[in-house]
């Protein structure tokens, strides 16, 4: 089992930046993929970004490509979502997730509690 705890959400103006953090515990992440999802009320869940913890392969949704990155700190068992050039449409609850297989959205089986990100115009 993997436990994931997100932090760093809050309010930010359009064009600003925010960094989310996901602290993992329970199992090593060396052979896991980590990712971020988001969901706004009335909208479908969106797979935002993913990374193999022990590799360099990454995934970014077209909607965030070039603006968001998903760096990790292996020593701290923490993965981040660095969000730059934020837009109002980025407003959502953001969830950290872990996969024991691939970066496919359907392979994420462990989830954090979510953290709210609100971007004002």
JSON list of N, CA and C in Angstrom, two decimals, residues 47-109:
[
{"chain": "A", "resi": 47, "resn": "UNK", "atom": "N", "xyz": [-6.09, 13.73, -16.71]},
{"chain": "A", "resi": 47, "resn": "UNK", "atom": "CA", "xyz": [-4.74, 13.30, -16.40]},
{"chain": "A", "resi": 47, "resn": "UNK", "atom": "C", "xyz": [-3.79, 14.43, -16.79]},
{"chain": "A", "resi": 48, "resn": "UNK", "atom": "N", "xyz": [-3.18, 15.06, -15.81]},
{"chain": "A", "resi": 48, "resn": "UNK", "atom": "CA", "xyz": [-2.39, 16.26, -16.03]},
{"chain": "A", "resi": 48, "resn": "UNK", "atom": "C", "xyz": [-0.95, 15.93, -16.39]},
{"chain": "A", "resi": 49, "resn": "UNK", "atom": "N", "xyz": [-0.30, 15.10, -15.59]},
{"chain": "A", "resi": 49, "resn": "UNK", "atom": "CA", "xyz": [1.12, 14.82, -15.77]},
{"chain": "A", "resi": 49, "resn": "UNK", "atom": "C", "xyz": [1.49, 13.53, -15.07]},
{"chain": "A", "resi": 50, "resn": "UNK", "atom": "N", "xyz": [2.53, 12.87, -15.56]},
{"chain": "A", "resi": 50, "resn": "UNK", "atom": "CA", "xyz": [3.02, 11.65, -14.94]},
{"chain": "A", "resi": 50, "resn": "UNK", "atom": "C", "xyz": [4.50, 11.47, -15.19]},
{"chain": "A", "resi": 51, "resn": "UNK", "atom": "N", "xyz": [5.15, 10.70, -14.33]},
{"chain": "A", "resi": 51, "resn": "UNK", "atom": "CA", "xyz": [6.58, 10.45, -14.46]},
{"chain": "A", "resi": 51, "resn": "UNK", "atom": "C", "xyz": [6.91, 9.11, -13.84]},
{"chain": "A", "resi": 52, "resn": "UNK", "atom": "N", "xyz": [7.80, 8.34, -14.50]},
{"chain": "A", "resi": 52, "resn": "UNK", "atom": "CA", "xyz": [8.35, 7.15, -13.87]},
{"chain": "A", "resi": 52, "resn": "UNK", "atom": "C", "xyz": [9.35, 7.60, -12.82]},
{"chain": "A", "resi": 53, "resn": "UNK", "atom": "N", "xyz": [9.15, 7.15, -11.58]},
{"chain": "A", "resi": 53, "resn": "UNK", "atom": "CA", "xyz": [9.99, 7.61, -10.48]},
{"chain": "A", "resi": 53, "resn": "UNK", "atom": "C", "xyz": [11.47, 7.33, -10.70]},
{"chain": "A", "resi": 54, "resn": "UNK", "atom": "N", "xyz": [11.78, 6.17, -11.28]},
{"chain": "A", "resi": 54, "resn": "UNK", "atom": "CA", "xyz": [13.17, 5.78, -11.50]},
{"chain": "A", "resi": 54, "resn": "UNK", "atom": "C", "xyz": [13.62, 5.98, -12.94]},
{"chain": "A", "resi": 55, "resn": "UNK", "atom": "N", "xyz": [12.84, 6.69, -13.72]},
{"chain": "A", "resi": 55, "resn": "UNK", "atom": "CA", "xyz": [13.19, 6.95, -15.10]},
{"chain": "A", "resi": 55, "resn": "UNK", "atom": "C", "xyz": [13.01, 8.40, -15.46]},
{"chain": "A", "resi": 56, "resn": "UNK", "atom": "N", "xyz": [13.08, 8.68, -16.75]},
{"chain": "A", "resi": 56, "resn": "UNK", "atom": "CA", "xyz": [12.97, 10.05, -17.23]},
{"chain": "A", "resi": 56, "resn": "UNK", "atom": "C", "xyz": [11.77, 10.26, -18.12]},
{"chain": "A", "resi": 57, "resn": "UNK", "atom": "N", "xyz": [11.02, 9.21, -18.41]},
{"chain": "A", "resi": 57, "resn": "UNK", "atom": "CA", "xyz": [9.86, 9.34, -19.26]},
{"chain": "A", "resi": 57, "resn": "UNK", "atom": "C", "xyz": [8.76, 10.10, -18.53]},
{"chain": "A", "resi": 58, "resn": "UNK", "atom": "N", "xyz": [8.17, 11.05, -19.21]},
{"chain": "A", "resi": 58, "resn": "UNK", "atom": "CA", "xyz": [7.11, 11.87, -18.63]},
{"chain": "A", "resi": 58, "resn": "UNK", "atom": "C", "xyz": [5.93, 11.94, -19.57]},
{"chain": "A", "resi": 59, "resn": "UNK", "atom": "N", "xyz": [4.80, 12.31, -19.00]},
{"chain": "A", "resi": 59, "resn": "UNK", "atom": "CA", "xyz": [3.58, 12.57, -19.75]},
{"chain": "A", "resi": 59, "resn": "UNK", "atom": "C", "xyz": [3.04, 13.92, -19.31]},
{"chain": "A", "resi": 60, "resn": "UNK", "atom": "N", "xyz": [2.58, 14.70, -20.27]},
{"chain": "A", "resi": 60, "resn": "UNK", "atom": "CA", "xyz": [1.89, 15.95, -19.97]},
{"chain": "A", "resi": 60, "resn": "UNK", "atom": "C", "xyz": [0.67, 16.07, -20.87]},
{"chain": "A", "resi": 61, "resn": "UNK", "atom": "N", "xyz": [-0.42, 16.46, -20.29]},
{"chain": "A", "resi": 61, "resn": "UNK", "atom": "CA", "xyz": [-1.60, 16.74, -21.08]},
{"chain": "A", "resi": 61, "resn": "UNK", "atom": "C", "xyz": [-1.35, 17.94, -21.97]},
{"chain": "A", "resi": 62, "resn": "UNK", "atom": "N", "xyz": [-1.97, 17.94, -23.15]},
{"chain": "A", "resi": 62, "resn": "UNK", "atom": "CA", "xyz": [-1.80, 19.06, -24.06]},
{"chain": "A", "resi": 62, "resn": "UNK", "atom": "C", "xyz": [-2.18, 20.39, -23.42]},
{"chain": "A", "resi": 63, "resn": "UNK", "atom": "N", "xyz": [-3.15, 20.35, -22.52]},
{"chain": "A", "resi": 63, "resn": "UNK", "atom": "CA", "xyz": [-3.64, 21.56, -21.90]},
{"chain": "A", "resi": 63, "resn": "UNK", "atom": "C", "xyz": [-2.62, 22.22, -20.97]},
{"chain": "A", "resi": 64, "resn": "UNK", "atom": "N", "xyz": [-1.61, 21.46, -20.52]},
{"chain": "A", "resi": 64, "resn": "UNK", "atom": "CA", "xyz": [-0.63, 22.01, -19.59]},
{"chain": "A", "resi": 64, "resn": "UNK", "atom": "C", "xyz": [0.79, 21.95, -20.12]},
{"chain": "A", "resi": 65, "resn": "UNK", "atom": "N", "xyz": [0.99, 21.33, -21.27]},
{"chain": "A", "resi": 65, "resn": "UNK", "atom": "CA", "xyz": [2.32, 21.17, -21.82]},
{"chain": "A", "resi": 65, "resn": "UNK", "atom": "C", "xyz": [2.99, 22.53, -22.02]},
{"chain": "A", "resi": 66, "resn": "UNK", "atom": "N", "xyz": [4.22, 22.64, -21.55]},
{"chain": "A", "resi": 66, "resn": "UNK", "atom": "CA", "xyz": [4.95, 23.89, -21.64]},
{"chain": "A", "resi": 66, "resn": "UNK", "atom": "C", "xyz": [4.74, 24.81, -20.46]},
{"chain": "A", "resi": 67, "resn": "UNK", "atom": "N", "xyz": [3.74, 24.52, -19.62]},
{"chain": "A", "resi": 67, "resn": "UNK", "atom": "CA", "xyz": [3.46, 25.35, -18.46]},
{"chain": "A", "resi": 67, "resn": "UNK", "atom": "C", "xyz": [3.70, 24.61, -17.15]},
{"chain": "A", "resi": 68, "resn": "UNK", "atom": "N", "xyz": [3.43, 23.32, -17.13]},
{"chain": "A", "resi": 68, "resn": "UNK", "atom": "CA", "xyz": [3.57, 22.51, -15.92]},
{"chain": "A", "resi": 68, "resn": "UNK", "atom": "C", "xyz": [4.75, 21.56, -16.07]},
{"chain": "A", "resi": 69, "resn": "UNK", "atom": "N", "xyz": [5.41, 21.26, -14.96]},
{"chain": "A", "resi": 69, "resn": "UNK", "atom": "CA", "xyz": [6.42, 20.21, -14.92]},
{"chain": "A", "resi": 69, "resn": "UNK", "atom": "C", "xyz": [6.19, 19.35, -13.69]},
{"chain": "A", "resi": 70, "resn": "UNK", "atom": "N", "xyz": [6.74, 18.12, -13.70]},
{"chain": "A", "resi": 70, "resn": "UNK", "atom": "CA", "xyz": [6.52, 17.20, -12.60]},
{"chain": "A", "resi": 70, "resn": "UNK", "atom": "C", "xyz": [7.87, 16.70, -12.08]},
{"chain": "A", "resi": 71, "resn": "UNK", "atom": "N", "xyz": [8.61, 17.56, -11.39]},
{"chain": "A", "resi": 71, "resn": "UNK", "atom": "CA", "xyz": [9.88, 17.14, -10.80]},
{"chain": "A", "resi": 71, "resn": "UNK", "atom": "C", "xyz": [9.66, 16.29, -9.55]},
{"chain": "A", "resi": 72, "resn": "UNK", "atom": "N", "xyz": [10.67, 15.52, -9.19]},
{"chain": "A", "resi": 72, "resn": "UNK", "atom": "CA", "xyz": [10.61, 14.72, -7.99]},
{"chain": "A", "resi": 72, "resn": "UNK", "atom": "C", "xyz": [11.87, 14.87, -7.16]},
{"chain": "A", "resi": 73, "resn": "UNK", "atom": "N", "xyz": [11.74, 14.55, -5.88]},
{"chain": "A", "resi": 73, "resn": "UNK", "atom": "CA", "xyz": [12.87, 14.54, -4.95]},
{"chain": "A", "resi": 73, "resn": "UNK", "atom": "C", "xyz": [12.86, 13.17, -4.31]},
{"chain": "A", "resi": 74, "resn": "UNK", "atom": "N", "xyz": [13.69, 12.27, -4.82]},
{"chain": "A", "resi": 74, "resn": "UNK", "atom": "CA", "xyz": [13.70, 10.89, -4.35]},
{"chain": "A", "resi": 74, "resn": "UNK", "atom": "C", "xyz": [14.08, 10.79, -2.88]},
{"chain": "A", "resi": 75, "resn": "UNK", "atom": "N", "xyz": [15.01, 11.65, -2.43]},
{"chain": "A", "resi": 75, "resn": "UNK", "atom": "CA", "xyz": [15.45, 11.61, -1.04]},
{"chain": "A", "resi": 75, "resn": "UNK", "atom": "C", "xyz": [14.31, 11.94, -0.08]},
{"chain": "A", "resi": 76, "resn": "UNK", "atom": "N", "xyz": [13.37, 12.74, -0.52]},
{"chain": "A", "resi": 76, "resn": "UNK", "atom": "CA", "xyz": [12.24, 13.14, 0.31]},
{"chain": "A", "resi": 76, "resn": "UNK", "atom": "C", "xyz": [10.98, 12.34, 0.02]},
{"chain": "A", "resi": 77, "resn": "UNK", "atom": "N", "xyz": [11.06, 11.38, -0.90]},
{"chain": "A", "resi": 77, "resn": "UNK", "atom": "CA", "xyz": [9.89, 10.61, -1.33]},
{"chain": "A", "resi": 77, "resn": "UNK", "atom": "C", "xyz": [8.74, 11.54, -1.71]},
{"chain": "A", "resi": 78, "resn": "UNK", "atom": "N", "xyz": [9.07, 12.56, -2.47]},
{"chain": "A", "resi": 78, "resn": "UNK", "atom": "CA", "xyz": [8.11, 13.59, -2.80]},
{"chain": "A", "resi": 78, "resn": "UNK", "atom": "C", "xyz": [8.15, 13.89, -4.29]},
{"chain": "A", "resi": 79, "resn": "UNK", "atom": "N", "xyz": [6.98, 14.01, -4.88]},
{"chain": "A", "resi": 79, "resn": "UNK", "atom": "CA", "xyz": [6.86, 14.46, -6.25]},
{"chain": "A", "resi": 79, "resn": "UNK", "atom": "C", "xyz": [6.10, 15.78, -6.24]},
{"chain": "A", "resi": 80, "resn": "UNK", "atom": "N", "xyz": [6.44, 16.65, -7.17]},
{"chain": "A", "resi": 80, "resn": "UNK", "atom": "CA", "xyz": [5.86, 17.98, -7.23]},
{"chain": "A", "resi": 80, "resn": "UNK", "atom": "C", "xyz": [5.12, 18.19, -8.54]},
{"chain": "A", "resi": 81, "resn": "UNK", "atom": "N", "xyz": [4.24, 19.14, -8.53]},
{"chain": "A", "resi": 81, "resn": "UNK", "atom": "CA", "xyz": [3.67, 19.66, -9.76]},
{"chain": "A", "resi": 81, "resn": "UNK", "atom": "C", "xyz": [3.93, 21.15, -9.77]},
{"chain": "A", "resi": 82, "resn": "UNK", "atom": "N", "xyz": [4.89, 21.56, -10.58]},
{"chain": "A", "resi": 82, "resn": "UNK", "atom": "CA", "xyz": [5.21, 22.98, -10.73]},
{"chain": "A", "resi": 82, "resn": "UNK", "atom": "C", "xyz": [4.31, 23.56, -11.81]},
{"chain": "A", "resi": 83, "resn": "UNK", "atom": "N", "xyz": [3.47, 24.50, -11.43]},
{"chain": "A", "resi": 83, "resn": "UNK", "atom": "CA", "xyz": [2.49, 25.07, -12.33]},
{"chain": "A", "resi": 83, "resn": "UNK", "atom": "C", "xyz": [2.84, 26.53, -12.58]},
{"chain": "A", "resi": 84, "resn": "UNK", "atom": "N", "xyz": [3.12, 26.86, -13.82]},
{"chain": "A", "resi": 84, "resn": "UNK", "atom": "CA", "xyz": [3.45, 28.22, -14.22]},
{"chain": "A", "resi": 84, "resn": "UNK", "atom": "C", "xyz": [2.43, 28.73, -15.22]},
{"chain": "A", "resi": 85, "resn": "UNK", "atom": "N", "xyz": [2.40, 30.04, -15.38]},
{"chain": "A", "resi": 85, "resn": "UNK", "atom": "CA", "xyz": [1.47, 30.67, -16.33]},
{"chain": "A", "resi": 85, "resn": "UNK", "atom": "C", "xyz": [0.05, 30.16, -16.14]},
{"chain": "A", "resi": 86, "resn": "UNK", "atom": "N", "xyz": [-0.39, 30.15, -14.91]},
{"chain": "A", "resi": 86, "resn": "UNK", "atom": "CA", "xyz": [-1.69, 29.58, -14.58]},
{"chain": "A", "resi": 86, "resn": "UNK", "atom": "C", "xyz": [-2.83, 30.35, -15.23]},
{"chain": "A", "resi": 87, "resn": "UNK", "atom": "N", "xyz": [-3.85, 29.61, -15.61]},
{"chain": "A", "resi": 87, "resn": "UNK", "atom": "CA", "xyz": [-5.04, 30.15, -16.24]},
{"chain": "A", "resi": 87, "resn": "UNK", "atom": "C", "xyz": [-6.26, 29.82, -15.39]},
{"chain": "A", "resi": 88, "resn": "UNK", "atom": "N", "xyz": [-7.33, 30.61, -15.49]},
{"chain": "A", "resi": 88, "resn": "UNK", "atom": "CA", "xyz": [-8.54, 30.28, -14.73]},
{"chain": "A", "resi": 88, "resn": "UNK", "atom": "C", "xyz": [-9.04, 28.86, -14.99]},
{"chain": "A", "resi": 89, "resn": "UNK", "atom": "N", "xyz": [-8.87, 28.35, -16.20]},
{"chain": "A", "resi": 89, "resn": "UNK", "atom": "CA", "xyz": [-9.32, 27.01, -16.50]},
{"chain": "A", "resi": 89, "resn": "UNK", "atom": "C", "xyz": [-8.49, 25.92, -15.82]},
{"chain": "A", "resi": 90, "resn": "UNK", "atom": "N", "xyz": [-7.40, 26.29, -15.15]},
{"chain": "A", "resi": 90, "resn": "UNK", "atom": "CA", "xyz": [-6.64, 25.34, -14.36]},
{"chain": "A", "resi": 90, "resn": "UNK", "atom": "C", "xyz": [-7.27, 25.10, -12.99]},
{"chain": "A", "resi": 91, "resn": "UNK", "atom": "N", "xyz": [-8.28, 25.88, -12.65]},
{"chain": "A", "resi": 91, "resn": "UNK", "atom": "CA", "xyz": [-8.96, 25.73, -11.36]},
{"chain": "A", "resi": 91, "resn": "UNK", "atom": "C", "xyz": [-9.57, 24.34, -11.25]},
{"chain": "A", "resi": 92, "resn": "UNK", "atom": "N", "xyz": [-9.23, 23.62, -10.19]},
{"chain": "A", "resi": 92, "resn": "UNK", "atom": "CA", "xyz": [-9.70, 22.26, -10.00]},
{"chain": "A", "resi": 92, "resn": "UNK", "atom": "C", "xyz": [-9.17, 21.74, -8.67]},
{"chain": "A", "resi": 93, "resn": "UNK", "atom": "N", "xyz": [-9.68, 20.58, -8.27]},
{"chain": "A", "resi": 93, "resn": "UNK", "atom": "CA", "xyz": [-9.04, 19.82, -7.21]},
{"chain": "A", "resi": 93, "resn": "UNK", "atom": "C", "xyz": [-7.98, 18.95, -7.86]},
{"chain": "A", "resi": 94, "resn": "UNK", "atom": "N", "xyz": [-6.78, 19.02, -7.36]},
{"chain": "A", "resi": 94, "resn": "UNK", "atom": "CA", "xyz": [-5.66, 18.27, -7.90]},
{"chain": "A", "resi": 94, "resn": "UNK", "atom": "C", "xyz": [-5.35, 17.08, -7.00]},
{"chain": "A", "resi": 95, "resn": "UNK", "atom": "N", "xyz": [-5.21, 15.91, -7.61]},
{"chain": "A", "resi": 95, "resn": "UNK", "atom": "CA", "xyz": [-4.95, 14.68, -6.90]},
{"chain": "A", "resi": 95, "resn": "UNK", "atom": "C", "xyz": [-3.62, 14.08, -7.32]},
{"chain": "A", "resi": 96, "resn": "UNK", "atom": "N", "xyz": [-2.84, 13.69, -6.35]},
{"chain": "A", "resi": 96, "resn": "UNK", "atom": "CA", "xyz": [-1.64, 12.91, -6.60]},
{"chain": "A", "resi": 96, "resn": "UNK", "atom": "C", "xyz": [-2.02, 11.45, -6.69]},
{"chain": "A", "resi": 97, "resn": "UNK", "atom": "N", "xyz": [-1.34, 10.70, -7.55]},
{"chain": "A", "resi": 97, "resn": "UNK", "atom": "CA", "xyz": [-1.62, 9.28, -7.72]},
{"chain": "A", "resi": 97, "resn": "UNK", "atom": "C", "xyz": [-0.35, 8.51, -8.00]},
{"chain": "A", "resi": 98, "resn": "UNK", "atom": "N", "xyz": [-0.39, 7.20, -7.73]},
{"chain": "A", "resi": 98, "resn": "UNK", "atom": "CA", "xyz": [0.75, 6.32, -7.97]},
{"chain": "A", "resi": 98, "resn": "UNK", "atom": "C", "xyz": [0.31, 5.10, -8.75]},
{"chain": "A", "resi": 99, "resn": "UNK", "atom": "N", "xyz": [1.17, 4.65, -9.63]},
{"chain": "A", "resi": 99, "resn": "UNK", "atom": "CA", "xyz": [0.95, 3.47, -10.46]},
{"chain": "A", "resi": 99, "resn": "UNK", "atom": "C", "xyz": [2.10, 2.50, -10.27]},
{"chain": "A", "resi": 100, "resn": "UNK", "atom": "N", "xyz": [1.80, 1.21, -10.26]},
{"chain": "A", "resi": 100, "resn": "UNK", "atom": "CA", "xyz": [2.85, 0.19, -10.20]},
{"chain": "A", "resi": 100, "resn": "UNK", "atom": "C", "xyz": [3.16, -0.37, -11.57]},
{"chain": "A", "resi": 101, "resn": "UNK", "atom": "N", "xyz": [2.57, 0.19, -12.62]},
{"chain": "A", "resi": 101, "resn": "UNK", "atom": "CA", "xyz": [2.78, -0.35, -13.95]},
{"chain": "A", "resi": 101, "resn": "UNK", "atom": "C", "xyz": [3.26, 0.73, -14.92]},
{"chain": "A", "resi": 102, "resn": "UNK", "atom": "N", "xyz": [2.34, 1.39, -15.61]},
{"chain": "A", "resi": 102, "resn": "UNK", "atom": "CA", "xyz": [2.71, 2.33, -16.65]},
{"chain": "A", "resi": 102, "resn": "UNK", "atom": "C", "xyz": [2.16, 3.72, -16.34]},
{"chain": "A", "resi": 103, "resn": "UNK", "atom": "N", "xyz": [2.38, 4.63, -17.26]},
{"chain": "A", "resi": 103, "resn": "UNK", "atom": "CA", "xyz": [1.86, 5.98, -17.14]},
{"chain": "A", "resi": 103, "resn": "UNK", "atom": "C", "xyz": [0.44, 6.13, -17.67]},
{"chain": "A", "resi": 104, "resn": "UNK", "atom": "N", "xyz": [-0.17, 5.02, -18.08]},
{"chain": "A", "resi": 104, "resn": "UNK", "atom": "CA", "xyz": [-1.56, 5.09, -18.51]},
{"chain": "A", "resi": 104, "resn": "UNK", "atom": "C", "xyz": [-2.45, 5.48, -17.34]},
{"chain": "A", "resi": 105, "resn": "UNK", "atom": "N", "xyz": [-3.42, 6.32, -17.61]},
{"chain": "A", "resi": 105, "resn": "UNK", "atom": "CA", "xyz": [-4.30, 6.81, -16.56]},
{"chain": "A", "resi": 105, "resn": "UNK", "atom": "C", "xyz": [-4.97, 5.67, -15.80]},
{"chain": "A", "resi": 106, "resn": "UNK", "atom": "N", "xyz": [-5.33, 4.60, -16.49]},
{"chain": "A", "resi": 106, "resn": "UNK", "atom": "CA", "xyz": [-6.04, 3.49, -15.86]},
{"chain": "A", "resi": 106, "resn": "UNK", "atom": "C", "xyz": [-5.16, 2.67, -14.92]},
{"chain": "A", "resi": 107, "resn": "UNK", "atom": "N", "xyz": [-3.86, 2.88, -14.94]},
{"chain": "A", "resi": 107, "resn": "UNK", "atom": "CA", "xyz": [-2.95, 2.11, -14.09]},
{"chain": "A", "resi": 107, "resn": "UNK", "atom": "C", "xyz": [-2.69, 2.76, -12.73]},
{"chain": "A", "resi": 108, "resn": "UNK", "atom": "N", "xyz": [-3.22, 3.93, -12.49]},
{"chain": "A", "resi": 108, "resn": "UNK", "atom": "CA", "xyz": [-3.03, 4.58, -11.20]},
{"chain": "A", "resi": 108, "resn": "UNK", "atom": "C", "xyz": [-4.03, 4.01, -10.20]},
{"chain": "A", "resi": 109, "resn": "UNK", "atom": "N", "xyz": [-3.52, 3.40, -9.15]},
{"chain": "A", "resi": 109, "resn": "UNK", "atom": "CA", "xyz": [-4.35, 2.70, -8.17]},
{"chain": "A", "resi": 109, "resn": "UNK", "atom": "C", "xyz": [-4.30, 3.31, -6.78]}
]
